[in-house]
Structure formats: C-alpha cells, structure tokens
mmCIF file of C-alpha atoms in Angstrom:
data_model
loop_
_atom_site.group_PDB
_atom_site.id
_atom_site.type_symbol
_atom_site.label_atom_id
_atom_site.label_comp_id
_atom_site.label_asym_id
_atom_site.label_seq_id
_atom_site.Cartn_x
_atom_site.Cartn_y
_atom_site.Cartn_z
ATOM 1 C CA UNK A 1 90.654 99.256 144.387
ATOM 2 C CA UNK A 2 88.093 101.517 143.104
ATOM 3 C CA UNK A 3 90.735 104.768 142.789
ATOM 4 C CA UNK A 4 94.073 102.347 142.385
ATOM 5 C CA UNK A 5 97.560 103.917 141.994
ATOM 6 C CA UNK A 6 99.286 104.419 138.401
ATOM 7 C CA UNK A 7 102.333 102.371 140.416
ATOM 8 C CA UNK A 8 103.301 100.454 143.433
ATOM 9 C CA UNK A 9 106.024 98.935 144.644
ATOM 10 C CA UNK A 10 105.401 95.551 145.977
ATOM 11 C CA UNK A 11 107.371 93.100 147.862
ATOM 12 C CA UNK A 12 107.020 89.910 149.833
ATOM 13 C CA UNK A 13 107.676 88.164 153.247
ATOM 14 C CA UNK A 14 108.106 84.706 153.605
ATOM 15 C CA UNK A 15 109.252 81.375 154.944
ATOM 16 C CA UNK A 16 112.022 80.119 152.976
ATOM 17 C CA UNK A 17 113.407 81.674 149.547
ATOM 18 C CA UNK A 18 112.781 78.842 147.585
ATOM 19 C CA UNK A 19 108.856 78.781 146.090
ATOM 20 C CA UNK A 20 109.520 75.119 145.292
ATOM 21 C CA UNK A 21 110.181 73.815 148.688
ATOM 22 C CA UNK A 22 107.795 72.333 150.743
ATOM 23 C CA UNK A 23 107.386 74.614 153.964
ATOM 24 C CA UNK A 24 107.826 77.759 151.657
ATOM 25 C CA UNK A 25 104.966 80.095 152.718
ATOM 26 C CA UNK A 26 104.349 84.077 152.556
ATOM 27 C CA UNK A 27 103.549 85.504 155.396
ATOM 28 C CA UNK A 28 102.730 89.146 153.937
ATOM 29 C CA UNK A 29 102.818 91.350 150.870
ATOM 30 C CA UNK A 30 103.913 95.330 151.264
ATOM 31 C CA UNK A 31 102.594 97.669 148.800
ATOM 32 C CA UNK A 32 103.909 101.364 148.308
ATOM 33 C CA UNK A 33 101.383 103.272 146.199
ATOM 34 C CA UNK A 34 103.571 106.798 147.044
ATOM 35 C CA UNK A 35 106.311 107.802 148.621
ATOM 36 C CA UNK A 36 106.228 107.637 152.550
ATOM 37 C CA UNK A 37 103.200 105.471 152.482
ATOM 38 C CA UNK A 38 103.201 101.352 152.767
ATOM 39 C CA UNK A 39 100.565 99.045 153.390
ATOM 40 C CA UNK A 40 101.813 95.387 154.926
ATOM 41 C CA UNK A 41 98.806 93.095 154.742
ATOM 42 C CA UNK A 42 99.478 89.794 156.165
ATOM 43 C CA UNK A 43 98.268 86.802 154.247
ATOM 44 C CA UNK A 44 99.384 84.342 156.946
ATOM 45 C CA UNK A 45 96.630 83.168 159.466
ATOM 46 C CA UNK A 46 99.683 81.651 161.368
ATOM 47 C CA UNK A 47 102.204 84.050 161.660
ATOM 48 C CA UNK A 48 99.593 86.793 162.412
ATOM 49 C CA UNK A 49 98.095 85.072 165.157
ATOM 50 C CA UNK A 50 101.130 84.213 167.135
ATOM 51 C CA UNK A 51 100.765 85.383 170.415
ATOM 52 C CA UNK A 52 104.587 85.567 170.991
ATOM 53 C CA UNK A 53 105.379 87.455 168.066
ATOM 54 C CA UNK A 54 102.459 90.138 169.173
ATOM 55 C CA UNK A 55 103.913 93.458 169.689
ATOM 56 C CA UNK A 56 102.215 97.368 170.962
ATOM 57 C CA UNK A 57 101.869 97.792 167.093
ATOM 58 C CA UNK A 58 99.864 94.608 166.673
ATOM 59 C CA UNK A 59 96.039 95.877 166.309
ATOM 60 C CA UNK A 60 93.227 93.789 167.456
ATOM 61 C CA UNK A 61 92.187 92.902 164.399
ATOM 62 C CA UNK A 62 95.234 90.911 163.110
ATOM 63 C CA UNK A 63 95.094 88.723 166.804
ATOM 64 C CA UNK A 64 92.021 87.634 165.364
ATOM 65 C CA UNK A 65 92.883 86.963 162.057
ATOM 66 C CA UNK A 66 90.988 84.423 159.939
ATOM 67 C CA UNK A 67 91.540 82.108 156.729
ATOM 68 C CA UNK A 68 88.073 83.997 155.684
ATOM 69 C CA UNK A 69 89.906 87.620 156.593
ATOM 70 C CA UNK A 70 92.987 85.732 154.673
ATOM 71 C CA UNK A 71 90.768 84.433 151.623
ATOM 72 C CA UNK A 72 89.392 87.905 151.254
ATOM 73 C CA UNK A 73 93.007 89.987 151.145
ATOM 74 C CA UNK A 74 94.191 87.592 148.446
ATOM 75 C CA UNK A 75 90.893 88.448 146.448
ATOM 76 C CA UNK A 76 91.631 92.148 146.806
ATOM 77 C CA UNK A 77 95.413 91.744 146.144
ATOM 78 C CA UNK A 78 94.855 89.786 143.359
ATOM 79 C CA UNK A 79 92.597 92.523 141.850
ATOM 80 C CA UNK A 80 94.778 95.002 142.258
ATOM 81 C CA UNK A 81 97.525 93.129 140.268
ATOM 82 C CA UNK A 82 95.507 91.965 137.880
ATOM 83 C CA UNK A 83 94.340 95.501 136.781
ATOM 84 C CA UNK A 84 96.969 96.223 133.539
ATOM 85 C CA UNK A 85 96.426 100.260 134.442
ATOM 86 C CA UNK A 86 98.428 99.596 137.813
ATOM 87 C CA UNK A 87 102.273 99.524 137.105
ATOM 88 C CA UNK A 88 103.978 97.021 139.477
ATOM 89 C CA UNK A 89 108.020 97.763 140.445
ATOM 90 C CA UNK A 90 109.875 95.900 142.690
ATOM 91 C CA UNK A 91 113.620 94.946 143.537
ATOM 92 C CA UNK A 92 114.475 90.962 142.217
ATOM 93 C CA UNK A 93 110.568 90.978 141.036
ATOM 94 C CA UNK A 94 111.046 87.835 139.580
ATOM 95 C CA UNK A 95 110.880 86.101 143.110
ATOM 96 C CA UNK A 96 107.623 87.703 144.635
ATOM 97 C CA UNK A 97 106.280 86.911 141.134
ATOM 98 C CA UNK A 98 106.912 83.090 142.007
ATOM 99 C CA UNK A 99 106.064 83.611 145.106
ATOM 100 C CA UNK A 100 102.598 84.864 144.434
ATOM 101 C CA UNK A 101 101.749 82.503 141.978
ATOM 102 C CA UNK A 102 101.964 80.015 145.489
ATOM 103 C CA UNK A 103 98.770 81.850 146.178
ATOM 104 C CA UNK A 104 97.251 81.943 142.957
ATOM 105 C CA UNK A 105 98.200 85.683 142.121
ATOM 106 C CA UNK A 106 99.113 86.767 139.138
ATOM 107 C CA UNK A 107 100.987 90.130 138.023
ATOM 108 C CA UNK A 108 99.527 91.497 134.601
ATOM 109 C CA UNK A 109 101.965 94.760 134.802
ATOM 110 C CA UNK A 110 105.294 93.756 135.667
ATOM 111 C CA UNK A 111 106.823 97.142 134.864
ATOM 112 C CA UNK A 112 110.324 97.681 136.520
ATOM 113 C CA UNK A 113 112.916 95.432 138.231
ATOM 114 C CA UNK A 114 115.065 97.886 140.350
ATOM 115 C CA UNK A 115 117.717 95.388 140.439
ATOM 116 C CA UNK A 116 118.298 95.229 136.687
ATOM 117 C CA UNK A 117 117.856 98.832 136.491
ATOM 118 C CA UNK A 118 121.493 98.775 138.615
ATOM 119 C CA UNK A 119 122.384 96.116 136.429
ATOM 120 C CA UNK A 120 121.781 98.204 133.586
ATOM 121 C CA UNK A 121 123.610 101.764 134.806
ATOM 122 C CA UNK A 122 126.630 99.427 135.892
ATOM 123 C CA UNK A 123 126.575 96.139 135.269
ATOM 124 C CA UNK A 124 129.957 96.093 137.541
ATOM 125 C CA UNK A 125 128.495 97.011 140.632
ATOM 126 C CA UNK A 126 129.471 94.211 142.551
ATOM 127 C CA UNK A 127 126.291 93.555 144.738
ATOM 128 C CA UNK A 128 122.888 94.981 143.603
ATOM 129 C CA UNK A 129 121.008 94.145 147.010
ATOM 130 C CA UNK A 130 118.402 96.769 147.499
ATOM 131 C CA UNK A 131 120.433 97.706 150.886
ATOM 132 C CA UNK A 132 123.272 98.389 148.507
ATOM 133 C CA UNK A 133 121.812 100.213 146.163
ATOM 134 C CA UNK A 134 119.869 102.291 148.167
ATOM 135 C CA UNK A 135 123.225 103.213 149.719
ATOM 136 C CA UNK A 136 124.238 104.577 146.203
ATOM 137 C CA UNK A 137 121.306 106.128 144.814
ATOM 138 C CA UNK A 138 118.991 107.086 148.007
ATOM 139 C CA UNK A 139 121.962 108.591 150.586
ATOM 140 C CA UNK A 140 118.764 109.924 152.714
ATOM 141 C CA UNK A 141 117.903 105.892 152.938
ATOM 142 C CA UNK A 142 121.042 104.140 153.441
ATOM 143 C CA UNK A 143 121.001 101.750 155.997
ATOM 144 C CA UNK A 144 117.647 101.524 156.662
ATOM 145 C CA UNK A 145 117.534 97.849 157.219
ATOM 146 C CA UNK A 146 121.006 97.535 158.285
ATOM 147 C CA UNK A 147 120.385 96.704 162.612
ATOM 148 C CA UNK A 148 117.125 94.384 160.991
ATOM 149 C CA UNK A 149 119.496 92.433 158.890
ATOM 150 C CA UNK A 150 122.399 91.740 161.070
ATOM 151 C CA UNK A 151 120.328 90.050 163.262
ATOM 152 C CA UNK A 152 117.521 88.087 161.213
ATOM 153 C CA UNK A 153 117.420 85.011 159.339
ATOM 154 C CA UNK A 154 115.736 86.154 155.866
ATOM 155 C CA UNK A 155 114.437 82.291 155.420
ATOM 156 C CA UNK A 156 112.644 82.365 158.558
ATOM 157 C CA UNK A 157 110.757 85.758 158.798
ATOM 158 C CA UNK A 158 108.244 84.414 161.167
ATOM 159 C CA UNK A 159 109.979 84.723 164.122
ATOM 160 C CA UNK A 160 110.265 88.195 163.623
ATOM 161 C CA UNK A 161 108.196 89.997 165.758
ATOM 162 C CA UNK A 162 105.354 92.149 164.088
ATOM 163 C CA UNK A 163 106.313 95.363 165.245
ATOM 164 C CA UNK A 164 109.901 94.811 163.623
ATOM 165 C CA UNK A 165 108.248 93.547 160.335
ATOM 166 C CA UNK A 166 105.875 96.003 159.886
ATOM 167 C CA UNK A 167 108.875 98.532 159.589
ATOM 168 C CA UNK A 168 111.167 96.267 157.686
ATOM 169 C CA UNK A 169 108.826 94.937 154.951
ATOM 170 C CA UNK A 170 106.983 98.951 154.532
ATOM 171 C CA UNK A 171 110.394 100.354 154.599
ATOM 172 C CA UNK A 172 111.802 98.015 151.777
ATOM 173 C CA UNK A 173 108.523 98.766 149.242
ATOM 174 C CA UNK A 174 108.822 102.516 150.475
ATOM 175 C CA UNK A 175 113.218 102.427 149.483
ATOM 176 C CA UNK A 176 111.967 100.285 145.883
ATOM 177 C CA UNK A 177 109.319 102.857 144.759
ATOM 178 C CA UNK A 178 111.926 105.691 145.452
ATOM 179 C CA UNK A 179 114.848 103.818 143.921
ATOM 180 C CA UNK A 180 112.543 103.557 140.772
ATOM 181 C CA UNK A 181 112.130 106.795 140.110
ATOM 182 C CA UNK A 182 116.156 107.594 141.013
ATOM 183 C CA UNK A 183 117.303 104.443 138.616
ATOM 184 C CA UNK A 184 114.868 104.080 135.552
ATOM 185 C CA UNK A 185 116.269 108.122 134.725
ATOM 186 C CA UNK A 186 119.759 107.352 135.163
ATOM 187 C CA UNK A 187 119.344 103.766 133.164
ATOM 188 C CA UNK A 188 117.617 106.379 130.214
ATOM 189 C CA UNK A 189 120.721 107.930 130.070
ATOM 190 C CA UNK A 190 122.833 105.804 127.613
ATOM 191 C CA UNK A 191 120.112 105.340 125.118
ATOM 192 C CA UNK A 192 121.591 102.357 123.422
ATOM 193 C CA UNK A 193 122.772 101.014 126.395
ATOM 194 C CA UNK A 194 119.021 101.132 127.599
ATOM 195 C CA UNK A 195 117.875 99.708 124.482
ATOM 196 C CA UNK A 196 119.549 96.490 124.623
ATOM 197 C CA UNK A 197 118.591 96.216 128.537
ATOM 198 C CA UNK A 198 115.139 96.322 126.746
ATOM 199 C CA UNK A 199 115.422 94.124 124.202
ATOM 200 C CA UNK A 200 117.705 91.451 125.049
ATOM 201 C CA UNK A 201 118.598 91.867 128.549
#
C-alpha cells in the first residue's frame, strides 16, 4: 500500500455467481501486481478455517483466521482499489465489481476488461472464457485450469481444498494480467474499430 503497483489484475472466489442471492459469499480476492507473482488473500473466516479443506500449503496463520484478521484485509483491499493511480484489469470485471460491492469495496480504476478486449479483436470468437482465450493469445498458458475445471463446481468454491485454490485463483489473476498486455495491443490495432469499443461498446 505504501509503494502500490501502476496495475493489477484482480479476480474473485466465491459461493454462488449470483451477488443477489442470498448465500452468495466471497471467499477470496487474487491480485497480480506482475507477472509470475499473485497474492490470494482470503476474506472468508469460514472457508479459511475449515479443517477439512486444510492442505500442506495451508499456513498457520489462515487456521486461525479471524473476522478482526478478515475486517482488516478488506480495509487494506479496499485501499488499494480505491487509490485512482492503481489500474485494475480483470477478465468479466463487471462481476467481481458486484461482487465486491457485497463487501463494501469499491473500484475507482476500472481500467481493462480482458473479455471485451476479445470481444473487440473478434467479436466472433465463439466463447471468450479466460481458459479460451488464454488458449489463443497465451499458448505458454493454455490449459492451465483445465484438470481444476473438469472437476469443480464454480458455484461452490468452498469445497475446494486450499492447496488447489491457492493455484487456481493466483493462476487465473497471473493468465488476466498477461492476457492484458497480449490483447489491449492487438485490440489497438484497428483504430476505428477500437474507437467505437471505446465509445459505445
């Protein structure tokens, strides 16, 4: 917070997809200030604390996890979102940006959508998942969720165990921050094109 990142990508976790419903909850939020780096900070007291769900990647510090510890990550994350200077890209932002607002966040910077910048190279592309269009753009990253997926239930991530979330939710803000820098070039290349994408799309 005191040296934050021009960008991140950000991206969250949760119970549910809709932010209306009742039992919706998040259970963390990944950040990617740089490439290879993610932070996954768990805002869930419940989730986090779930003995069954413990893993050898769980540290001692999230077992003991409290709404205080919980109270005080919000605070941070808020702060960090708030702060205009800090570019925020992520891939269908429009649903962590509902789904923060569940927690009282707010993003000031909301700079890139990864999945209208594949919208906007080719609007044809028949699915514009961020598994799909990693496939396309980032060949080094394709299929990088693709074992994760087959077998989990996005609307109920808390039964996945932490060790497998901590490498599914930092790999998807680590695949988002690199897709942004592949797409937002390519998207720049039809200039009109790119313009209406601004200004009406």
């Amino acid at each position: 917070l005191d040296n934050p990142p021009s960008c991140i990508a950000l991206d969250c976790e949760t119970i549910g997809l809709d932010w209306h419903s009742t039992g919706f909850r998040i259970l963390n939020v990944s950040i990617t200030p740089k490439k290879g780096s993610s932070y996954v900070i768990p805002v869930d007291v419940e989730y986090a604390t779930n003995e069954k769900l413990w893993g050898r990647r769980t540290p001692s510090w999230m077992k003991a996890l409290t709404p205080k510890d919980v109270a005080k990550s919000i605070a941070q994350i808020k702060e960090l979102l708030l702060n205009p200077k800090v570019a925020v890209v992520g891939h269908n932002l429009k649903f962590d940006v509902h789904s923060l607002d569940t927690i009282g966040v707010n993003i000031t910077n909301w700079w890139l959508d990864t999945m209208q910048m594949a919208f906007c190279i080719d609007e044809n592309m028949q699915s514009k998942s961020l598994d799909d269009c990693a496939r396309r753009w980032l060949p080094t990253h394709a299929g990088y969720a693709d074992a994760f997926n087959k077998k989990t239930d996005k609307s109920r991530m808390d039964l996945v165990l932490h060790d497998e979330m901590l490498e599914y939710a930092g790999g998807d803000t680590d695949v988002t921050y690199r897709l942004a820098e592949v797409t937002l070039p390519k998207a720049k290349e039809d200039e009109l094109n790119y313009n209406t994408f601004q200004k009406v799309q």
